[in-house]
CSV table of C-alpha atoms (C1' of nucleotides) in Angstrom, one decimal:
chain,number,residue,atom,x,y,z
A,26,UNK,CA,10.0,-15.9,-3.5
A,27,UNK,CA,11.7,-12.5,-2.2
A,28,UNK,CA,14.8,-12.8,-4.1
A,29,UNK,CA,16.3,-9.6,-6.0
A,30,UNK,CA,17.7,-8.9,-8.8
A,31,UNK,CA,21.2,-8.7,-8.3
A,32,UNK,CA,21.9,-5.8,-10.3
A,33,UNK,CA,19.7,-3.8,-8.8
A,34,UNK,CA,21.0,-1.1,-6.2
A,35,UNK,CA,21.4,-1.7,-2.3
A,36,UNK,CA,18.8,1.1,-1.6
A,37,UNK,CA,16.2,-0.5,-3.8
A,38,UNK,CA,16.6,-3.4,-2.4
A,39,UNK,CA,15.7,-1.9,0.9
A,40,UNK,CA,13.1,-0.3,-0.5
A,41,UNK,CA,11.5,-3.1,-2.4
A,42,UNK,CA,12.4,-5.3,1.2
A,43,UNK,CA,10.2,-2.5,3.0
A,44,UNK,CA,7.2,-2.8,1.0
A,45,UNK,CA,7.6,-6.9,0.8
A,46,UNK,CA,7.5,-6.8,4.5
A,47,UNK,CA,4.5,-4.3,4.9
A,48,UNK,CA,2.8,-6.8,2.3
A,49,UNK,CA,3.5,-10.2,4.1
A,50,UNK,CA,2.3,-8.9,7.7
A,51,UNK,CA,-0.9,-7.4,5.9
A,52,UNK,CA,-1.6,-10.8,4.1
A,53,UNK,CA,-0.6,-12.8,7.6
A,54,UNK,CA,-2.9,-10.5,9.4
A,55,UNK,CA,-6.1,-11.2,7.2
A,56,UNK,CA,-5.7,-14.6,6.9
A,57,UNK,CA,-4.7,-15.4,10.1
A,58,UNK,CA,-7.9,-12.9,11.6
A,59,UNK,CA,-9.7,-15.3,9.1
A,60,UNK,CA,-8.8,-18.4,10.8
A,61,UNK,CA,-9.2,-17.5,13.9
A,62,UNK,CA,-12.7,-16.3,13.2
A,63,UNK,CA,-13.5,-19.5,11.9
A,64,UNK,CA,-12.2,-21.0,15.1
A,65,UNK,CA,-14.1,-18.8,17.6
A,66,UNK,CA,-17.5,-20.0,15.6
A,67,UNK,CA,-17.3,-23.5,16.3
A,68,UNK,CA,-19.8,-24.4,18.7
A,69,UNK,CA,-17.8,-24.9,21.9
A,70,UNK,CA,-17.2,-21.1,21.4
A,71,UNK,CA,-19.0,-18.9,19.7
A,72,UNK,CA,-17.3,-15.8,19.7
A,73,UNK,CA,-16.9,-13.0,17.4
A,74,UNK,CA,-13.0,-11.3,17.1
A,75,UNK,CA,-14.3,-8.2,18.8
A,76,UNK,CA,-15.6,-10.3,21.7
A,77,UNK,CA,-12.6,-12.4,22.0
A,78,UNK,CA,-10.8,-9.5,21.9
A,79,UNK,CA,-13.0,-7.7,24.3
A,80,UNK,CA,-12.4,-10.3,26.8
A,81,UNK,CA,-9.0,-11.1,26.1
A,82,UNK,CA,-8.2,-8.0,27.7
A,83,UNK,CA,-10.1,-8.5,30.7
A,84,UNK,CA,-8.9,-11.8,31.2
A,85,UNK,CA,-5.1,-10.0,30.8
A,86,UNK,CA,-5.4,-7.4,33.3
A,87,UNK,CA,-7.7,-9.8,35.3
A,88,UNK,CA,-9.7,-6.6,37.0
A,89,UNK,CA,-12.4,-4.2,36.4
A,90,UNK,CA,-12.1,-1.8,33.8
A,91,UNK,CA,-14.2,1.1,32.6
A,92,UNK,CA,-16.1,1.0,29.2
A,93,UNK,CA,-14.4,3.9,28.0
A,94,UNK,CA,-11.1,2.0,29.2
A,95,UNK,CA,-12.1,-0.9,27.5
A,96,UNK,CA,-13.0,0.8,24.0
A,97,UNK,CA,-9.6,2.3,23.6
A,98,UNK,CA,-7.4,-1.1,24.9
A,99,UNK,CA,-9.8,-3.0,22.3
A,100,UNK,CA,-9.6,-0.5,19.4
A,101,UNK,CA,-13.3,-0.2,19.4
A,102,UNK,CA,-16.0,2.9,19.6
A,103,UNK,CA,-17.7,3.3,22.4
A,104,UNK,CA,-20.9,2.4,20.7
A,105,UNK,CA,-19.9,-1.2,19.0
A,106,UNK,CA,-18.5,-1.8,22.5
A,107,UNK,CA,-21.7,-1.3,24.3
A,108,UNK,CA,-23.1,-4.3,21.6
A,109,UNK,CA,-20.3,-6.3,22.1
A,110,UNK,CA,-20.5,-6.3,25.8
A,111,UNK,CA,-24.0,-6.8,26.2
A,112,UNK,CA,-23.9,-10.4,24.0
A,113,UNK,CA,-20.8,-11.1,26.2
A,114,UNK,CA,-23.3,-10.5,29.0
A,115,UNK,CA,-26.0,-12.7,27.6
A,116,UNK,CA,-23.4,-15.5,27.6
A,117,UNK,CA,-22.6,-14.9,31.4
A,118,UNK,CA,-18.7,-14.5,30.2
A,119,UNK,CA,-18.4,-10.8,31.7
A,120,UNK,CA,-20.2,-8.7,34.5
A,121,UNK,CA,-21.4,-5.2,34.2
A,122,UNK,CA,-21.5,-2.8,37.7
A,123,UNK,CA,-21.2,1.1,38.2
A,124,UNK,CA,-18.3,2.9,40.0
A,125,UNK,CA,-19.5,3.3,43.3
A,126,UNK,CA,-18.1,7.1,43.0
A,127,UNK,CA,-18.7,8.2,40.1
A,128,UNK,CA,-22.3,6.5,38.9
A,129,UNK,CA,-21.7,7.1,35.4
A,130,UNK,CA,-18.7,4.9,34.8
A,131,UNK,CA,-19.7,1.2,33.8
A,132,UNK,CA,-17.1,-1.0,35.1
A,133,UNK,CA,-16.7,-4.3,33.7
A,134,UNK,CA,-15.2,-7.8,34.6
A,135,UNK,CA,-14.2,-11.4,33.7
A,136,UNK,CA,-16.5,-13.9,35.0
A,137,UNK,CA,-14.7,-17.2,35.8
A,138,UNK,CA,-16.7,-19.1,32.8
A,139,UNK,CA,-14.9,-16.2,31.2
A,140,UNK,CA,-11.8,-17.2,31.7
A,141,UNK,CA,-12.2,-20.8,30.9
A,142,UNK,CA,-13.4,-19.8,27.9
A,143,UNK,CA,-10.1,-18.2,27.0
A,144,UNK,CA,-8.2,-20.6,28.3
A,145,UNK,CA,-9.5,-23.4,26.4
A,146,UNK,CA,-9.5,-20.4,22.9
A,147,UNK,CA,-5.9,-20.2,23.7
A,148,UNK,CA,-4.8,-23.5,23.7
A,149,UNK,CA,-7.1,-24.2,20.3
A,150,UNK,CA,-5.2,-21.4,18.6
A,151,UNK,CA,-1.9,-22.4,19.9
A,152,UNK,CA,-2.7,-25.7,18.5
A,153,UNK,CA,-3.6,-24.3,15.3
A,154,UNK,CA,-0.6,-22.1,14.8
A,155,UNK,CA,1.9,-24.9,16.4
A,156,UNK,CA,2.1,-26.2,12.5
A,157,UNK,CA,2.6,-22.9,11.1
A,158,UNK,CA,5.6,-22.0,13.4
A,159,UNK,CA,6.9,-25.5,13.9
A,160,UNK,CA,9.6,-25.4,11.0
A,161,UNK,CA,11.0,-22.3,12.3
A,162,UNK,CA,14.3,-22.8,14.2
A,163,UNK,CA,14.0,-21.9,17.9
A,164,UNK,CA,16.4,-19.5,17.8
A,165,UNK,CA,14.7,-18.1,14.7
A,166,UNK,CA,11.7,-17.8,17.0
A,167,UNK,CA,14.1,-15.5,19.5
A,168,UNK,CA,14.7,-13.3,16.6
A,169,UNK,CA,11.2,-13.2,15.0
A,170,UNK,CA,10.3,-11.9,18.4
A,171,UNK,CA,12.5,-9.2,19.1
A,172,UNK,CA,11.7,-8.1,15.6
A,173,UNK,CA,7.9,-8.1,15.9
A,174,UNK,CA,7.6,-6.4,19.9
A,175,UNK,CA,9.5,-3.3,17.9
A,176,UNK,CA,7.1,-3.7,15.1
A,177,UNK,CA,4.3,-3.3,17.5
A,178,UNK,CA,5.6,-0.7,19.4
A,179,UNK,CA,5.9,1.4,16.6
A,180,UNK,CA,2.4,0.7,15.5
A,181,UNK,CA,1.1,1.5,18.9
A,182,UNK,CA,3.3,4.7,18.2
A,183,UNK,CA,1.5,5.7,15.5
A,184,UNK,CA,-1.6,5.4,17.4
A,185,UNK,CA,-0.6,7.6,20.2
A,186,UNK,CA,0.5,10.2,17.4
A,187,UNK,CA,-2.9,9.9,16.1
A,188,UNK,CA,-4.6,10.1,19.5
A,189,UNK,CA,-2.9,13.2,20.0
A,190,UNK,CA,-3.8,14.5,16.7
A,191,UNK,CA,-7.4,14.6,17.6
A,192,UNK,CA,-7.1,17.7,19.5
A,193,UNK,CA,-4.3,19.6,17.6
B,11,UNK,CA,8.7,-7.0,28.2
B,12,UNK,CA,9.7,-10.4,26.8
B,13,UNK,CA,12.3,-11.3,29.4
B,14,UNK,CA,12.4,-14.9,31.1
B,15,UNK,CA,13.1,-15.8,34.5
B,16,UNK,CA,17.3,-17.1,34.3
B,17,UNK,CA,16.1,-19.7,36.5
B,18,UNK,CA,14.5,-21.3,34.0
B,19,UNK,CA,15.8,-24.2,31.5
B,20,UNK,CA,15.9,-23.7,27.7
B,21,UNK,CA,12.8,-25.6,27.2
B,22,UNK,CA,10.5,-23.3,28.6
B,23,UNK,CA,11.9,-20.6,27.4
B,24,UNK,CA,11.1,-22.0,24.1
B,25,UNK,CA,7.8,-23.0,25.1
B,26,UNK,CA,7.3,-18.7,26.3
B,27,UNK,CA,8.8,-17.2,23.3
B,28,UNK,CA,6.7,-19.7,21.0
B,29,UNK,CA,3.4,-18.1,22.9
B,30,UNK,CA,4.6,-14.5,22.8
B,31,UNK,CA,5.3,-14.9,19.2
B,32,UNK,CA,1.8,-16.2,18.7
B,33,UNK,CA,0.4,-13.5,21.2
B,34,UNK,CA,2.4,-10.5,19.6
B,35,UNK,CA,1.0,-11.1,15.6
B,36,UNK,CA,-2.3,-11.7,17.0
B,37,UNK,CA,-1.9,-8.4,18.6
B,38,UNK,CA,-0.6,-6.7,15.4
B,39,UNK,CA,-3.0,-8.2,12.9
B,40,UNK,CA,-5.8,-7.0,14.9
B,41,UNK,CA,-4.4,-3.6,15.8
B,42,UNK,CA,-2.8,-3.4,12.1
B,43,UNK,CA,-6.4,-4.5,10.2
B,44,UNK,CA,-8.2,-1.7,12.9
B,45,UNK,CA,-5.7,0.9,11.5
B,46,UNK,CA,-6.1,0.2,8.6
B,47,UNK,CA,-10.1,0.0,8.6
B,48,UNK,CA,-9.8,3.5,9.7
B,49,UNK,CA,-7.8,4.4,6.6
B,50,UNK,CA,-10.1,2.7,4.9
B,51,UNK,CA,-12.9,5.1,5.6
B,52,UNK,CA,-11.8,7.9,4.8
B,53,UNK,CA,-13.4,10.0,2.3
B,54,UNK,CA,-11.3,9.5,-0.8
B,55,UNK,CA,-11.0,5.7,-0.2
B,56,UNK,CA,-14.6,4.5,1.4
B,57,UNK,CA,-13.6,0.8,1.3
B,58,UNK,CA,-14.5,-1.9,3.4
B,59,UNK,CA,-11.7,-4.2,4.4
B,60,UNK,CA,-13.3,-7.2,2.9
B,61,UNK,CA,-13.7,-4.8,-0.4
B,62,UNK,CA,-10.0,-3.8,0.1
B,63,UNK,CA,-8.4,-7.3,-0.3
B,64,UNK,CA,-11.0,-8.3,-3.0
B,65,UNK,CA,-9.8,-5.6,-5.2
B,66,UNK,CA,-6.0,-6.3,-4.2
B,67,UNK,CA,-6.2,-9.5,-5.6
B,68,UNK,CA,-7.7,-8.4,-9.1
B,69,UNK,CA,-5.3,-5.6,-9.4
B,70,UNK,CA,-2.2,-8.7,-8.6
B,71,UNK,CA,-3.1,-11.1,-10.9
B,72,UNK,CA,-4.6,-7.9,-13.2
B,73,UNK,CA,-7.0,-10.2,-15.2
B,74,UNK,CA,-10.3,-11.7,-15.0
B,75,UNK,CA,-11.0,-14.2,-12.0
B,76,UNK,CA,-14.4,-16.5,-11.7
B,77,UNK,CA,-16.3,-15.7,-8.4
B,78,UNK,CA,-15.0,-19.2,-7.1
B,79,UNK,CA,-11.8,-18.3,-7.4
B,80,UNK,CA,-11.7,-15.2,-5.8
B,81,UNK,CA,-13.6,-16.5,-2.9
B,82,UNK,CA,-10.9,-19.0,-2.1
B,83,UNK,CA,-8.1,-16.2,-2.4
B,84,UNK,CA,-9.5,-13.7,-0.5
B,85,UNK,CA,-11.2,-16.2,1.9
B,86,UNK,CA,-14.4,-15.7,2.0
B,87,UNK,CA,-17.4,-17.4,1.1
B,88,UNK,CA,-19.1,-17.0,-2.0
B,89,UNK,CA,-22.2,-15.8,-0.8
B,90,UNK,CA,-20.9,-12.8,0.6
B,91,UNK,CA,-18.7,-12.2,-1.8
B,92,UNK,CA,-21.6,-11.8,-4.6
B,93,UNK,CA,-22.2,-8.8,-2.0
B,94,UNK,CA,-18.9,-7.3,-1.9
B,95,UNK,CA,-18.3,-7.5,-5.7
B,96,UNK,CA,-21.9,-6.2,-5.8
B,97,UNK,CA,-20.5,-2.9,-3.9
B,98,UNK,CA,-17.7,-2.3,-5.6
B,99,UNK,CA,-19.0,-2.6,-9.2
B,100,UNK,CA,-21.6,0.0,-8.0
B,101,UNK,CA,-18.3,2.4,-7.2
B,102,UNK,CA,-17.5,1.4,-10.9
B,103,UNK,CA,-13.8,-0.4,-9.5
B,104,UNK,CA,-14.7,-3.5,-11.1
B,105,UNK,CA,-16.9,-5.1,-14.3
B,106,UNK,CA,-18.7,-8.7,-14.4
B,107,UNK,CA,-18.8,-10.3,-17.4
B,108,UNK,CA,-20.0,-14.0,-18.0
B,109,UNK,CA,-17.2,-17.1,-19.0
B,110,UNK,CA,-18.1,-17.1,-23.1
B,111,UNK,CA,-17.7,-20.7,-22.8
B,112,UNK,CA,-19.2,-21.8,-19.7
B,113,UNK,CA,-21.9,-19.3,-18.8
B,114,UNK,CA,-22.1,-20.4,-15.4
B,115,UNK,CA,-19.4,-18.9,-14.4
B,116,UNK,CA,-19.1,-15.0,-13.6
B,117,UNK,CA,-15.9,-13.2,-14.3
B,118,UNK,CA,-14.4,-10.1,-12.4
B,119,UNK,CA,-12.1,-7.5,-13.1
B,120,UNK,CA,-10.5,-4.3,-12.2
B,121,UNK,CA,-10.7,-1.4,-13.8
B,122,UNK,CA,-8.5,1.0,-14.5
B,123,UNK,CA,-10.1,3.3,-11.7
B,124,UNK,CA,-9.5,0.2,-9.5
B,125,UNK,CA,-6.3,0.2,-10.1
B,126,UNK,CA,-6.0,3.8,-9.5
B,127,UNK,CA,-7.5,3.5,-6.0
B,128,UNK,CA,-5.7,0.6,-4.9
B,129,UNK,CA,-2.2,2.6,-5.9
B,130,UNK,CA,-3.5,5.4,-3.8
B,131,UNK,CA,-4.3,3.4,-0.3
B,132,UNK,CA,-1.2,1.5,-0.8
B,133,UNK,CA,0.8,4.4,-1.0
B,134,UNK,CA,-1.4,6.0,2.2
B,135,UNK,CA,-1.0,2.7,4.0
B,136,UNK,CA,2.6,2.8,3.1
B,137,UNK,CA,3.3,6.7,4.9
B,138,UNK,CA,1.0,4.6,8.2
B,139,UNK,CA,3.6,2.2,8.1
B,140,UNK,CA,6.7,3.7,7.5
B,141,UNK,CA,7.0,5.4,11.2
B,142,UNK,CA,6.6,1.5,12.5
B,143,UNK,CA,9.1,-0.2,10.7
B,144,UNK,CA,11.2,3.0,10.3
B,145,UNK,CA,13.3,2.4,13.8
B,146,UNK,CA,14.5,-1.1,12.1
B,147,UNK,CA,17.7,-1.9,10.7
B,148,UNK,CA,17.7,-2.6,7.2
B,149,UNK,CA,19.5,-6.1,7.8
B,150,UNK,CA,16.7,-6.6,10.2
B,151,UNK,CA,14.2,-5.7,7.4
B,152,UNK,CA,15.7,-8.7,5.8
B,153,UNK,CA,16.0,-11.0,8.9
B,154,UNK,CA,12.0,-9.7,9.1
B,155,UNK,CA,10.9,-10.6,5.7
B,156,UNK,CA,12.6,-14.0,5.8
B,157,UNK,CA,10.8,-15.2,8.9
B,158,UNK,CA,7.2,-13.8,8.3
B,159,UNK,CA,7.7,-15.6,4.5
B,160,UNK,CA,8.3,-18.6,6.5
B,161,UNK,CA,5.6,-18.2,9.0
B,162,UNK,CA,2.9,-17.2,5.9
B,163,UNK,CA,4.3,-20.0,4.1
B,164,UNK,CA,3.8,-22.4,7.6
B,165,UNK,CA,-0.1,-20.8,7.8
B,166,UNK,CA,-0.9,-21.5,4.3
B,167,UNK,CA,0.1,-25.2,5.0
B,168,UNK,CA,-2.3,-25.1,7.7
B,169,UNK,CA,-5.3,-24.3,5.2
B,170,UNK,CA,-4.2,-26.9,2.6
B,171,UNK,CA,-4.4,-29.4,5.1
B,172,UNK,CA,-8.2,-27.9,6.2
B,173,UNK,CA,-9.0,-27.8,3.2
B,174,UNK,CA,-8.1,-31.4,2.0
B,175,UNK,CA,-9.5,-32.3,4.9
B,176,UNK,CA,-13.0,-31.7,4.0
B,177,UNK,CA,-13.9,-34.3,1.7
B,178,UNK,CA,-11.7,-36.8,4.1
C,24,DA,C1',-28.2,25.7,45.9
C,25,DT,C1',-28.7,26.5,41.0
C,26,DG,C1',-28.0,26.3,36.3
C,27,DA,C1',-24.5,25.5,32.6
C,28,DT,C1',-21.2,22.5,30.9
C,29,DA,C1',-18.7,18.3,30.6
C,30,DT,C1',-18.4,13.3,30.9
C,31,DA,C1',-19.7,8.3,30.4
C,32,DC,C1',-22.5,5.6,28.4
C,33,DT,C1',-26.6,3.9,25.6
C,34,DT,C1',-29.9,4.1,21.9
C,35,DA,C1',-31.5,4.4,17.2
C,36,DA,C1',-30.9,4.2,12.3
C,37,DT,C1',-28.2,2.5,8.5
C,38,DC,C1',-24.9,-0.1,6.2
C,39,DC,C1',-21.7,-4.0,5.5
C,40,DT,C1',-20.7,-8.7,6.0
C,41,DG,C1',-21.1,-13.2,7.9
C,42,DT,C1',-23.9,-17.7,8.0
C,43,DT,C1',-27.1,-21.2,6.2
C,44,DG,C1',-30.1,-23.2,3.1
C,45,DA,C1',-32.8,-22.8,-1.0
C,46,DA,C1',-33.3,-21.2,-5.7
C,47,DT,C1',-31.6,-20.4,-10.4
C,48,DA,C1',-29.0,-21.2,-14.4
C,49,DT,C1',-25.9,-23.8,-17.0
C,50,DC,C1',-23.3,-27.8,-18.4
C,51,DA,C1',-22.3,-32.8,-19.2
C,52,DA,C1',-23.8,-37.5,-19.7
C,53,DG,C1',-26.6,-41.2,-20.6
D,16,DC,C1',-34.6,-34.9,-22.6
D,17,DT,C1',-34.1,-36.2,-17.9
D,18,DT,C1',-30.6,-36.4,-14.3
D,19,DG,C1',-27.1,-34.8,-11.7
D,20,DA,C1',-23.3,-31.9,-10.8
D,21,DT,C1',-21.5,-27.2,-10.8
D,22,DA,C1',-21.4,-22.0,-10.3
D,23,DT,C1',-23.6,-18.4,-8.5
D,24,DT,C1',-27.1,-15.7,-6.4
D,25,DC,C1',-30.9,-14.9,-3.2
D,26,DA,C1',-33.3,-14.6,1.3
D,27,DA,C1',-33.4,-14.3,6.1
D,28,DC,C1',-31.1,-13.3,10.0
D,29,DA,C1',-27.3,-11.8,13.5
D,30,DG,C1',-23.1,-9.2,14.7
D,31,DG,C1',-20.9,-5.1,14.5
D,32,DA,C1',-19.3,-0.4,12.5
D,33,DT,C1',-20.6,4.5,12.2
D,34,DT,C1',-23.1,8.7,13.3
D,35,DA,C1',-26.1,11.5,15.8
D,36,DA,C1',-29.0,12.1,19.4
D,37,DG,C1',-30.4,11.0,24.1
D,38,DT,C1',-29.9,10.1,29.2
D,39,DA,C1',-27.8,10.2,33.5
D,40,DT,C1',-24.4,11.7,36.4
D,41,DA,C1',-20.8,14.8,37.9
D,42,DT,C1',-18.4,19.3,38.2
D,43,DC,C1',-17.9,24.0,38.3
D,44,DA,C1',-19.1,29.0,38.5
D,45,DT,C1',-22.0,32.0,40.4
DNA sequence: ATGATATACTTAATCCTGTTGAATATCAAG
DNA sequence: CTTGATATTCAACAGGATTAAGTATATCAT
């Protein structure tokens, strides 16, 4: 499937090994988003990505957090966020209170229903993807994660150039 | 950031490094599709995501596809696909035309300013990417490409079997 | 203290896309 | 020519993305 032609040069190789790899994590990123979407709609959950998401992250750094905290961890505008949240609400998953200093700062929180909720997500996905990575060797699993963490760190990279773009 | 506790036997390690593999693609297929939504928006490009990947599969296979079809590659359904082909013919990217034999079906394909476009965001998404993978070693590159192949390959199982499994 | 400015968030309007179920058109068979 | 299956679209609604405008609170200069 990703074989080369062996005549061709070392450096296109790379090249062509680049792209293939910029390909495959697109196509494993829209299909697996699509999965998972179909997953969160089944009726013991009923999520959307952006409000699993949304409270995935409260769940991870299992404290308060500001809207404007929240947007940027989540990768969301301010405005979807303020949506998102409220249906979060509606489902008594998440709490909404202002700073006590500074009144215009929303803070928000996991409920424990929350966190149930992702518990239970979490070991439905894991279930899902067990048959995906099950024919990978474990130490294959080592390597695929080492790989990956700098993958994302250089993605989150690009996002902080960005950020700091804004102002340039 | 992915160390274990030494204290710990081989199993769970496993049993950590399987999660964190899951955890870290779910965090890079949502961060990556967000990115690249962005991208997306811009002014030269104004696609949609789910108008992105329908057009990347007519400009692959570069000849007609019946709606059906293209619903099951792209993954969506084929109600709102009538919507997203309805879009992009309006930006003149892609024609319908009816099966000559079976009239029933509807027929989709790029055109040549499709094919344009897509050249141009892949080459855009390709200068995103390049600072993320660009800290890799080529023969990690390599090590990369065969893993997520066998990963893509492992999730692709996983909707066969869905799939087959609705008329079970 | 007062008024200007900045910050944090919400609201409103519009578009895209997702779901479901019904409607339409076509084909294939008896 | 009905009957039933297939391929696609339509209609109605909800979630969420974007943008611009609006509200409330805080901060700072005078």
């Amino acid at each position: 499937m990703t074989q080369q032609d062996p005549q061709m040069g070392v450096e296109y190789n790379q090249q062509t090994n680049f792209e293939e790899v910029e390909r495959v994590i697109m196509q494993i990123s829209w299909l697996g988003q699509r999965q998972f979407m179909q997953l969160l709609d089944e009726e013991r959950f009923h999520l959307t990505l952006p409000q699993f998401y949304t409270l995935l992250h409260l769940h991870q750094i299992a404290d308060a957090c500001k809207m404007s905290d929240l947007a940027d961890a989540t990768h969301q505008s301010a405005a979807s966020l303020t949506g998102v949240v409220d249906r979060l609400l509606e489902k008594q998953l998440v709490e909404r209170t202002r700073h006590p200093r500074d009144r215009r700062q929303v803070m928000v929180v996991v409920t424990p229903r929350g966190n149930t909720l992702i518990a239970e997500i979490k070991r439905a996905r894991h279930e899902q993807m067990h048959s995906a990575f099950m024919h990978l060797h474990p130490d294959d699993i080592d390597t695929l994660l080492r790989l990956l963490d700098q993958v994302l760190l250089g993605m989150m990279r690009v996002l902080e150039r960005a950020d700091s773009g804004r102002w340039a």
